[in-house]
Coordinates of C-alpha atoms and ligand atoms in Angstrom, one line a residue:
X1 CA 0.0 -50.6 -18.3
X2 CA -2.9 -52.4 -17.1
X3 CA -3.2 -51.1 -13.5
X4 CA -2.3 -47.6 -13.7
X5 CA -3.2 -47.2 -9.8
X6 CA -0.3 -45.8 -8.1
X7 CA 0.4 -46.1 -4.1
X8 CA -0.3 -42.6 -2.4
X9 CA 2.6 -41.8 -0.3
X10 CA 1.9 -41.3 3.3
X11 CA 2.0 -37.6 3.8
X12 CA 2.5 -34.8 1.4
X13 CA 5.5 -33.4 2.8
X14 CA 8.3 -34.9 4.5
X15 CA 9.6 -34.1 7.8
X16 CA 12.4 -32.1 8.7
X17 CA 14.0 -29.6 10.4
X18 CA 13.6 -25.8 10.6
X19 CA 17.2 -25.4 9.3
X20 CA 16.5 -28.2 6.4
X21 CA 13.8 -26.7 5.6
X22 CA 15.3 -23.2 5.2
X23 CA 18.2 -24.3 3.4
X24 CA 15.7 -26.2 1.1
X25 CA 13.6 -23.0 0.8
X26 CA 16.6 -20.6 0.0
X27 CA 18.0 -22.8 -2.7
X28 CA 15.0 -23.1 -4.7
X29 CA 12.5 -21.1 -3.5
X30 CA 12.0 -17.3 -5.0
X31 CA 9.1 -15.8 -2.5
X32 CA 6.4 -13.1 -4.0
X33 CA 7.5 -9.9 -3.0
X34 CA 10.7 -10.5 -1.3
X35 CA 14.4 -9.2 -1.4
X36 CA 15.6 -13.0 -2.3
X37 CA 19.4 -12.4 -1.0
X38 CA 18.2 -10.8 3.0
X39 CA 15.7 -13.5 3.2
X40 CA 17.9 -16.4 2.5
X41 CA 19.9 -14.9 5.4
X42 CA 17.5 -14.5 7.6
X43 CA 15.8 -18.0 6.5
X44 CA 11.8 -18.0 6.5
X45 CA 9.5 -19.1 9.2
X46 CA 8.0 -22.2 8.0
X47 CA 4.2 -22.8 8.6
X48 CA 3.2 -26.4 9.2
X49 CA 0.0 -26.6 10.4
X50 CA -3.2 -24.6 11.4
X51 CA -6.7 -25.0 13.4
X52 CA -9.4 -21.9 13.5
X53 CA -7.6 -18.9 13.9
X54 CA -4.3 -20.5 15.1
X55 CA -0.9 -21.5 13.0
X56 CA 1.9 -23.6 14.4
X57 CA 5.2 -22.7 12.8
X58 CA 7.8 -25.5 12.9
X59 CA 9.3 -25.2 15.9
X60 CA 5.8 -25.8 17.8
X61 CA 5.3 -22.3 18.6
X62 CA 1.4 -21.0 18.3
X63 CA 0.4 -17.7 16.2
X64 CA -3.0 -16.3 16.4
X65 CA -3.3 -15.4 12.8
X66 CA -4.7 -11.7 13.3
X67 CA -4.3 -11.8 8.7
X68 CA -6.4 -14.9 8.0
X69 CA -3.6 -16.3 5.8
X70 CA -4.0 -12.8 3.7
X71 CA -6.9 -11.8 3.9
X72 CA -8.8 -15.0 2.5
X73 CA -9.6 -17.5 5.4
X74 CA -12.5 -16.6 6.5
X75 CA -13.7 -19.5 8.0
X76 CA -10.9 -20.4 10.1
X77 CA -8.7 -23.2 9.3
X78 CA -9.3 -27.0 9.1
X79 CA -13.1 -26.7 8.4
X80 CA -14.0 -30.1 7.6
X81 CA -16.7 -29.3 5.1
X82 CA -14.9 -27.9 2.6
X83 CA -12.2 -30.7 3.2
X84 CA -15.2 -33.1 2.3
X85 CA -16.3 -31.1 -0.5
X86 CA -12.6 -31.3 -2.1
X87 CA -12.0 -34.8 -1.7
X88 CA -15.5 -36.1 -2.6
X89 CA -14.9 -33.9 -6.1
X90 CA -11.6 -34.9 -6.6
X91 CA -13.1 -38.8 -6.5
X92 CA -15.8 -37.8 -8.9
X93 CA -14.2 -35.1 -11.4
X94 CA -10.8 -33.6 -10.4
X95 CA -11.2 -31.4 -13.5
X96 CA -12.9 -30.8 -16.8
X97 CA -12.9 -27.7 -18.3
X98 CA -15.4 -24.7 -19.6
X99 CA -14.4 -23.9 -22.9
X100 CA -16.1 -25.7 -25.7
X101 CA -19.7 -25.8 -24.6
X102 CA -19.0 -27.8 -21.5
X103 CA -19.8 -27.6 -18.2
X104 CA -19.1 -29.1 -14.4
X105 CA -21.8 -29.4 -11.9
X106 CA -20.0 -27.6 -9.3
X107 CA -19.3 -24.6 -11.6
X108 CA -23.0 -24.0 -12.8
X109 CA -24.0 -24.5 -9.0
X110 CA -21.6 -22.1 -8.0
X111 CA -22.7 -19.9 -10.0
X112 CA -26.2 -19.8 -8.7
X113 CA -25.3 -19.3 -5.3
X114 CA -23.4 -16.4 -6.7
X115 CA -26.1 -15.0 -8.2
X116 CA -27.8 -15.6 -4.7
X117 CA -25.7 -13.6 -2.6
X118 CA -24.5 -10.8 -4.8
X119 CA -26.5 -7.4 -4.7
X120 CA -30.1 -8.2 -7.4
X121 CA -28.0 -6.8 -10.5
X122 CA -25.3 -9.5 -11.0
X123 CA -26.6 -13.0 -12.1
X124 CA -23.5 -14.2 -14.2
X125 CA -20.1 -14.9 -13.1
X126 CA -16.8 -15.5 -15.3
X127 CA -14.7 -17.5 -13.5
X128 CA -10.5 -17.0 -12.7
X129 CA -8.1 -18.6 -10.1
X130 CA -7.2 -15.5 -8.6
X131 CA -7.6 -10.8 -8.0
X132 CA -5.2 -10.7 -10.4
X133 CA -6.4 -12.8 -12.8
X134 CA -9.7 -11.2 -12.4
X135 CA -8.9 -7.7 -12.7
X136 CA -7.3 -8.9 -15.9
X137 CA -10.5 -10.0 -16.9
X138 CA -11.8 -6.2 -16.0
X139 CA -9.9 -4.9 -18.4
X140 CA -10.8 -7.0 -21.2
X141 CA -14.5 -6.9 -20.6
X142 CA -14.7 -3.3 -19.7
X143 CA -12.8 -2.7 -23.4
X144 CA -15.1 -5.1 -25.0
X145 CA -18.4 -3.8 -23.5
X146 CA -17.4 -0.3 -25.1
X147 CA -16.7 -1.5 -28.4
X148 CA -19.4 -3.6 -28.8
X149 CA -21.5 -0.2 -28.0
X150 CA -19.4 1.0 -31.5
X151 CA -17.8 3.4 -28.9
X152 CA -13.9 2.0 -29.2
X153 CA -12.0 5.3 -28.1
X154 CA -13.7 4.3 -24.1
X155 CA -10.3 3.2 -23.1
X156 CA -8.7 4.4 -20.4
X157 CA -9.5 2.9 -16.8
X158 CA -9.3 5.0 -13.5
X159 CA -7.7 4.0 -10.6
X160 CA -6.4 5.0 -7.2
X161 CA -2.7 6.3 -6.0
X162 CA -1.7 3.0 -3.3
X163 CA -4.6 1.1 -4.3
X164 CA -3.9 -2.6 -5.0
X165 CA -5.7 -4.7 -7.9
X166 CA -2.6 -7.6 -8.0
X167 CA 0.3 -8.1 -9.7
X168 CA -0.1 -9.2 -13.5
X169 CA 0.6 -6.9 -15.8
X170 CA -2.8 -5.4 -15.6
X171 CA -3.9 -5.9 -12.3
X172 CA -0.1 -4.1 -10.9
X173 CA -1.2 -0.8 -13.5
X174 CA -4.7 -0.7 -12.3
X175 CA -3.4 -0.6 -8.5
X176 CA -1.4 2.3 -7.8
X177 CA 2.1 1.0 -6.1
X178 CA 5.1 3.0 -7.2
X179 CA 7.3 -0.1 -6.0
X180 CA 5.1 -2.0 -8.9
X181 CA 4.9 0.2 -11.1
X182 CA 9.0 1.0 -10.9
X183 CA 9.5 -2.7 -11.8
X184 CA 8.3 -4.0 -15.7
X185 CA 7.2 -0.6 -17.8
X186 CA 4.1 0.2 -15.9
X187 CA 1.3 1.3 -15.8
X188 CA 0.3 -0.4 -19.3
X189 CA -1.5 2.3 -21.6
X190 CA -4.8 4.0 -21.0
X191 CA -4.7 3.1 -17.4
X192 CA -4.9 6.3 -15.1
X193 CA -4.7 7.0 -11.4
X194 CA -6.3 9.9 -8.8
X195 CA -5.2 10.1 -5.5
X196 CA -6.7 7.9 -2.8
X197 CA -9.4 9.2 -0.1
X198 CA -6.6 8.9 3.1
X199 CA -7.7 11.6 5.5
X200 CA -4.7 11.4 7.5
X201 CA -2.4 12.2 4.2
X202 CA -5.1 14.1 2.1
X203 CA -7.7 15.3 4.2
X204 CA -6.1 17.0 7.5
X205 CA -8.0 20.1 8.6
X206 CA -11.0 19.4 6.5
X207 CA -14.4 18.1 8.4
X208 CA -14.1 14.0 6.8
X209 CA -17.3 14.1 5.7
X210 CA -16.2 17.4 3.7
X211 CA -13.4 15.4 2.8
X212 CA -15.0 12.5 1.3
X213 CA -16.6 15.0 -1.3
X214 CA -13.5 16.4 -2.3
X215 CA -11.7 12.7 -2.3
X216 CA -14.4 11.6 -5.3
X217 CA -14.0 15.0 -7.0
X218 CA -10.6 14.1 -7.5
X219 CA -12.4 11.6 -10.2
X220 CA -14.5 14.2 -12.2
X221 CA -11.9 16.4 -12.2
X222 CA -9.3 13.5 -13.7
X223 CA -12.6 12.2 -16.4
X224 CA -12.5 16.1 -17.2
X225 CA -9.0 15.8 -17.9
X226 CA -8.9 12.7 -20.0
X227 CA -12.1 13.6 -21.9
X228 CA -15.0 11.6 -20.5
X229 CA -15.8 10.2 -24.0
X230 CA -12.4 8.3 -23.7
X231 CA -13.2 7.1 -19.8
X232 CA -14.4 3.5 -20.0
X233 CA -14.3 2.6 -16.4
X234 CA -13.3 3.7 -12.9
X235 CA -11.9 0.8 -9.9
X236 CA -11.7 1.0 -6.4
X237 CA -11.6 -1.5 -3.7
X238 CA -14.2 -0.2 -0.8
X239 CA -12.1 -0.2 1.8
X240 CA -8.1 -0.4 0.6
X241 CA -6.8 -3.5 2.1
X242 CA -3.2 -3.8 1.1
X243 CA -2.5 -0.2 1.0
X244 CA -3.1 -0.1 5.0
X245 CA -6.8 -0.6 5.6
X246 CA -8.0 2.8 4.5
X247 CA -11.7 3.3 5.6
X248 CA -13.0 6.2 3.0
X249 CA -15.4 8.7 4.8
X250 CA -18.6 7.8 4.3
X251 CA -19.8 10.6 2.0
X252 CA -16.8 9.0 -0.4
X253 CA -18.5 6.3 -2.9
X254 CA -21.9 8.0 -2.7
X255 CA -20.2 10.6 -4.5
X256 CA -17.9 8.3 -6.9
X257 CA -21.4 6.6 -7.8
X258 CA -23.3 9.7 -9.0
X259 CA -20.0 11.0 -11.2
X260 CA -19.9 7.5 -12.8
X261 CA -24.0 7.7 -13.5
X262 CA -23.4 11.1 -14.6
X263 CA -20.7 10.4 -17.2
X264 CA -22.0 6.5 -17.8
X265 CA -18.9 5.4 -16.7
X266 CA -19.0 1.5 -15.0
X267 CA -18.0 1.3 -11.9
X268 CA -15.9 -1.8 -10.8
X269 CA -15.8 -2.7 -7.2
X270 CA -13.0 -4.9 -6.3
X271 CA -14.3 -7.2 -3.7
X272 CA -11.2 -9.5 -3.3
X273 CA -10.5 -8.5 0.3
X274 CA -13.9 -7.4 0.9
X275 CA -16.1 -10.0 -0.5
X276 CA -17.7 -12.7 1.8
X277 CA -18.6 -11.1 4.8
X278 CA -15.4 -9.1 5.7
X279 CA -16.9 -5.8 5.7
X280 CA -20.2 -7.2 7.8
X281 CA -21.9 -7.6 4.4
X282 CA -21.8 -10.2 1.6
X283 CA -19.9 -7.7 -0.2
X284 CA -17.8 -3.9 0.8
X285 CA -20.2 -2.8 -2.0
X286 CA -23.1 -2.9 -0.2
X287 CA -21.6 -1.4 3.1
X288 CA -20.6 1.7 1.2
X289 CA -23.7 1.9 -0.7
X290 CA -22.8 1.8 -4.2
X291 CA -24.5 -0.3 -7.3
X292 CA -21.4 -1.5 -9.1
X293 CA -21.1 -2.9 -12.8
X294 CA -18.8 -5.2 -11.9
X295 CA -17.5 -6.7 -9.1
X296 CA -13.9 -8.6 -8.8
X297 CA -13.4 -10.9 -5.9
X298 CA -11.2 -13.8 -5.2
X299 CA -9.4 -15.1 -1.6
X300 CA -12.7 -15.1 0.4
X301 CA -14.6 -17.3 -1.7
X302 CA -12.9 -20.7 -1.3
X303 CA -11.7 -19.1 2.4
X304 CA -8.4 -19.5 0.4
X305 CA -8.1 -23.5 0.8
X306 CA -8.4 -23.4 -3.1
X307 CA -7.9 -20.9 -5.9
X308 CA -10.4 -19.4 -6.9
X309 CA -11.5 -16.1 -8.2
X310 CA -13.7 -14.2 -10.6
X311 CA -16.0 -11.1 -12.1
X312 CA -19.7 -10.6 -11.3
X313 CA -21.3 -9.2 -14.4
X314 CA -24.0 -6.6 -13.9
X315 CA -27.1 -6.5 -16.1
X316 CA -26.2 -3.6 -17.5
X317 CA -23.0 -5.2 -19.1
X318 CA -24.1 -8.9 -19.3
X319 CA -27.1 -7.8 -21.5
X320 CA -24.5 -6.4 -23.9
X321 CA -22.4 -8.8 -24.0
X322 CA -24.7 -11.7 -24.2
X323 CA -27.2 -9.8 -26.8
X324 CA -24.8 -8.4 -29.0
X325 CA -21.3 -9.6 -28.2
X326 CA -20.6 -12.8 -30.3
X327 CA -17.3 -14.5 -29.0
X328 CA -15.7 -13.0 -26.2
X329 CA -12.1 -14.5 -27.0
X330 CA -11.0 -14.8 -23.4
X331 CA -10.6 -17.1 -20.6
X332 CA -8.3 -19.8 -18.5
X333 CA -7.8 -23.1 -18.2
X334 CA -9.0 -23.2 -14.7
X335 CA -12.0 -20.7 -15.2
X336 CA -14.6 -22.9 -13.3
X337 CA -12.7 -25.5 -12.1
X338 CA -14.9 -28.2 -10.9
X339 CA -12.9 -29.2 -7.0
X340 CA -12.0 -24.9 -6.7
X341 CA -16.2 -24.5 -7.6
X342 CA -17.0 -27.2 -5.1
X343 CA -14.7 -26.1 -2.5
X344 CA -16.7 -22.2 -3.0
X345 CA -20.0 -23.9 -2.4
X346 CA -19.2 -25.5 0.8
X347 CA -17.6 -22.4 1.9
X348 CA -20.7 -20.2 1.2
X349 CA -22.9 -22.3 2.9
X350 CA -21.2 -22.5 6.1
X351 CA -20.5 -19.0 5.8
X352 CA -24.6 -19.0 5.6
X353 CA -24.7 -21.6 8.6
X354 CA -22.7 -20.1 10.9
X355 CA -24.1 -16.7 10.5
X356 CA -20.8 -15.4 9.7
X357 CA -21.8 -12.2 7.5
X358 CA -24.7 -11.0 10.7
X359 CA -21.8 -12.2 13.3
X360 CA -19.0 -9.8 11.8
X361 CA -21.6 -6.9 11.1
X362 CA -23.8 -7.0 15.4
X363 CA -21.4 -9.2 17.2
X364 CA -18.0 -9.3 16.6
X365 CA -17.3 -6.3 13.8
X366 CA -18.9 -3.7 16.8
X367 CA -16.8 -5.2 19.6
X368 CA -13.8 -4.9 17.7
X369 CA -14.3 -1.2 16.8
X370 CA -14.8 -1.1 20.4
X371 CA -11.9 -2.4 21.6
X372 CA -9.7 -0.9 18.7
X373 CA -11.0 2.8 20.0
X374 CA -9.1 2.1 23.5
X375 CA -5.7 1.8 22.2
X376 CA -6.1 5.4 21.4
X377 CA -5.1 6.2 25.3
X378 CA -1.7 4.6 23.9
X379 CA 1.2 7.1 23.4
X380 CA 2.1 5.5 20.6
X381 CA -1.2 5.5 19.1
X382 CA -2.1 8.5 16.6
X383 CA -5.3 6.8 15.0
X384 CA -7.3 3.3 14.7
X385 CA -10.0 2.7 12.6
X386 CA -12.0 0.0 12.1
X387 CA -14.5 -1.5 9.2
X388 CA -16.2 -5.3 9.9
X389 CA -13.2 -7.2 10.5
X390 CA -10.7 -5.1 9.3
X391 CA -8.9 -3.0 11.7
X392 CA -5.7 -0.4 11.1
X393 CA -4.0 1.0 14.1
X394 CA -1.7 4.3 13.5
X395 CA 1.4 4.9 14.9
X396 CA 3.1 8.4 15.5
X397 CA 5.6 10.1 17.2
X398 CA 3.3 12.9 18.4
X399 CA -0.4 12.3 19.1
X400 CA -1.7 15.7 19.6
X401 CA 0.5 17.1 16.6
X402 CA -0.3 14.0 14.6
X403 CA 3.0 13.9 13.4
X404 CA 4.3 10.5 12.2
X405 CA 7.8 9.1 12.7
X406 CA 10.6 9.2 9.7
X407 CA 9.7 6.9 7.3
X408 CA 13.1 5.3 7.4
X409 CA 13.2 4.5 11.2
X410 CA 10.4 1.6 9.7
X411 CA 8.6 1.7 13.7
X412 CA 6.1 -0.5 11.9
X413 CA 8.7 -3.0 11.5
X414 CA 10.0 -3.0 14.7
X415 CA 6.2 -3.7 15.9
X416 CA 5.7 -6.5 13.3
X417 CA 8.6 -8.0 14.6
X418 CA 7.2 -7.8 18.4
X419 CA 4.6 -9.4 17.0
X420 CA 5.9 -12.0 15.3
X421 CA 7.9 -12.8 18.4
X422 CA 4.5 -12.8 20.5
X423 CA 2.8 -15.1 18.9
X424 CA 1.0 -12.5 16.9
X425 CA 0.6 -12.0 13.1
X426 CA -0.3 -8.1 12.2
X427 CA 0.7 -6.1 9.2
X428 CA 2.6 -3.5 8.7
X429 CA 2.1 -1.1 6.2
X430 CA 4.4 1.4 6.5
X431 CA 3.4 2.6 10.4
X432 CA -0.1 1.7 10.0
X433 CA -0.4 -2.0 11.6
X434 CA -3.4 -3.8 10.2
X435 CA -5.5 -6.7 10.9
X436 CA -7.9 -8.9 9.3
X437 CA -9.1 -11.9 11.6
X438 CA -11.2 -14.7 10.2
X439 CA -14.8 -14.2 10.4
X440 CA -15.0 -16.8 12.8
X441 CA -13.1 -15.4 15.6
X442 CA -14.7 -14.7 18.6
X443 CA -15.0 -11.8 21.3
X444 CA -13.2 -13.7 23.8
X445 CA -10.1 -14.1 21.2
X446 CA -10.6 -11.1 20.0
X447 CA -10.1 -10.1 23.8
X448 CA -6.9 -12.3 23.8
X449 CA -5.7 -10.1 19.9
X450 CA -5.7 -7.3 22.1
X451 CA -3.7 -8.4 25.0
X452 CA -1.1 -9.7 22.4
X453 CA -1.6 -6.3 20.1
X454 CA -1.1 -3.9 23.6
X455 CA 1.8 -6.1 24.8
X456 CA 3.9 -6.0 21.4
X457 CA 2.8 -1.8 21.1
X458 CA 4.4 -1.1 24.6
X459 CA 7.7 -3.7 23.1
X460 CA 7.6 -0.8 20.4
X461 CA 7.1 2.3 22.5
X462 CA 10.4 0.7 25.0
X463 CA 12.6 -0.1 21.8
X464 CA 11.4 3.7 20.4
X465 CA 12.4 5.0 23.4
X466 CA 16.0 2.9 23.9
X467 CA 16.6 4.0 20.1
X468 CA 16.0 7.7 21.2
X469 CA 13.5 8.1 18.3
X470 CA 11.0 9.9 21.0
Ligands
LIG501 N1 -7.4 -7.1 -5.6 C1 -7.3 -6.9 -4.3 C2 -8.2 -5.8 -3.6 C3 -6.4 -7.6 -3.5 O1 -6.3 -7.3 -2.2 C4 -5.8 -8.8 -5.5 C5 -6.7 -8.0 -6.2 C6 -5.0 -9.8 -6.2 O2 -5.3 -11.0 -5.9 P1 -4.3 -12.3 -6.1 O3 -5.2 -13.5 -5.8 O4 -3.9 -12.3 -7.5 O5 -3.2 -12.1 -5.2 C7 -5.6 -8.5 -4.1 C8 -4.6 -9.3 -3.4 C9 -0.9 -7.5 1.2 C10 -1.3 -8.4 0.1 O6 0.3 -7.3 1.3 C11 -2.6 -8.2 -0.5 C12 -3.0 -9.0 -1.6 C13 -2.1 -9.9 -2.1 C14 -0.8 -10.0 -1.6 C15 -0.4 -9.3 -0.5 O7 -1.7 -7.0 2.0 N2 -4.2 -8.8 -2.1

């Protein structure tokens, strides 16, 4: 063929209906974490397009998105310079990839800025397309970091009860979902779990602070119990995203840092939800004051218009593996690739522009821990706590008890459907609805979240009360 130039077509999807599209979806289309047979029923809502903190769904109607996609666009939708920065590297390089002693522009770049905005101790990167991915990547190089140090039997990797670390194989056994780990034959070997530092479940009638203690004690007493020769590494994301926005007390990873120093066990912070700004830092890390090893962190770093993810390597391990390591027989097609890299860059930048990290932590992070704090006058609110942009609201059939509502009843449910129906995207998780704006949202929306989040909590408090559940 001499002219292998073929005409684009004019848009990437074709138009059609809602119904079309939902028969198309149902036929074909097997969701992530979905019962297949009730959706196809119900038939999904389709997204077509988005602008800053706003979706359209395709009937016309308008959703402030209070999730930022999940937890990843944290610049707002239909930023135009990381638009540019895809195109122009599609044009120049669409892809080339790492493995045998190449390199791409955009990746080595990336990897600077990196360097540049991580805490002084990480100055490499390995590069994924995704948490999970990455966490995989934990586990390989926390194994390999150990036997290169001749100390093989370091296997075992601690994690928390309803944390969340993905879905592969490893990332699903380092998380602690039982709904995961029923499904596949996990946990996979050597991984191990403590219980997670949720004052509400684990802490009642103890002073939090007090409870934060005993929360990372949980993980000398478990490094006891395996034998802390065999502990390789211990994982936690700073503030559990997934599992219902679960802000530790703040005596918590102070304490988790001096048992891994005193056993010289790394310490892994997974940054996927908190990375880029989220937490009113560049990373949760440095909010909760701990030096990790190694840091996971995908979503964020692209603002999700790309996949993209990754480890920062500490010194401590980077010297290792680079000094003594020889080959280190991992990797992915995609690790560093060149329009995901150049996507990243644009996306820190702006993130450095705008002032997005200083906006979340003096601006808009304390005005939303403000605002939260007054839906505590609700009768259906037991609890709300806040961290940066991340926000959990608690709800319970008795406030001054602090008793919650039978599981079974699913009152979160019946909220995320109010606010689905208002315009509204929130979480639930279990009865603990959750938000995560992008970074870019301001205190006037945020003013506007809250109308939309009190409207669709009294919705919940009449259909609780017409149910009889109060
Ligand atoms: N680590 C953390 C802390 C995460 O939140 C992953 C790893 C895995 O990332 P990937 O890119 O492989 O999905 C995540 C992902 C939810 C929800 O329901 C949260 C995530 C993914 C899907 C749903 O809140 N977080």
């Amino acid at each position: 063929m001499s002219n292998i130039t073929i005409q684009a077509p004019a848009a990437v999807a074709s138009k059609r209906s809602t119904r079309e599209w939902q028969q198309a979806d149902s036929a074909h289309f097997l969701h992530p974490f979905t019962d297949f047979a009730s959706l196809a029923k119900k038939g999904s809502r389709i997204i077509t397009r988005a602008e800053g903190i706003y979706l359209w769904d395709s009937e016309g109607k308008k959703i402030l998105d209070a999730m930022s996609g999940l937890w990843c666009v944290n610049v707002g939708y239909g930023q135009q310079a990381l638009i540019d920065a895809a195109t122009r590297q599609m044009k120049e390089l669409p892809f080339y990839n790492a493995f045998f002693q190449t390199a791409t522009p955009p990746a080595i770049e990336l990897a600077e800025l990196l360097a540049q905005v991580s805490p002084p101790q990480f100055q490499h990167v390995f590069y994924s397309s995704s948490g999970s991915e990455s966490n995989d990547t934990i586990v390989r190089m926390v194994r390999r970091y150990w036997d290169i140090l001749g100390q093989p039997e370091r296997q075992v990797i601690i994690g928390r009860q309803n944390g969340y670390h993905g879905s592969t194989m490893a990332g699903a056994s380092l998380g602690g979902m039982s709904g995961m780990h029923a499904q596949g034959g996990l946990p996979i070997p050597n991984i191990v779990h403590i219980d997670q530092p949720y004052w509400f479940e684990n802490g009642k009638g103890m002073d939090p602070a007090e409870f934060g203690k005993v929360a990372a004690g949980w993980l000398e007493a478990k490094i006891l119990e395996v034998g802390p020769e065999k502990v390789a590494a211990f994982i936690g994301e700073p503030v559990q995203g997934a599992g219902g926005v679960i802000v530790p007390p703040s005596t918590y990873w102070p304490e988790i840092q001096r048992i891994c120093d005193q056993y010289g066990i790394l310490l892994v912070s997974d940054e996927v939800i908190c990375g880029f700004g989220r937490t009113g830092r560049w990373f949760g890390c440095e909010t909760m004051g701990t030096k990790p090893d190694l840091m996971t962190f995908a979503k964020g770093v692209t603002s999700g218009y790309v996949p993209l993810g990754g480890v920062m390597v500490g010194d401590r391990v980077a010297k290792v593996l680079i000094e003594q390591g020889g080959d280190f027989n991992h990797g992915y097609t995609y690790s560093g690739h060149p329009v995901a890299c150049a996507v990243a860059i644009a996306n820190i930048k702006l993130i450095q522009q705008l002032k997005l990290v200083e906006h979340v932590r003096e601006d808009v992070g304390p005005y939303l821990a403000q605002q939260f704090a007054t839906l505590r006058d609700h009768p259906l609110v037991g609890s709300t706590e806040t961290c940066g942009l991340m926000g959990a609201i608690l709800l319970v059939k008795d406030k001054a008890k602090g008793e919650t509502f039978a599981g079974e009843l699913e009152v979160g449910m019946v909220c995320r459907g109010h606010c689905f129906g208002n315009g509204l995207i929130m979480r639930a998780v279990g009865d603990r609805m959750i938000i995560a704006p992008p970074l870019v949202i301001t205190r006037a929306q945020v003013d506007e979240m809250m109308a939309l989040i009190r409207r669709c909590l009294d919705l919940t408090l009449a259909d609780v009360h017409a149910k009889g559940w109060l």
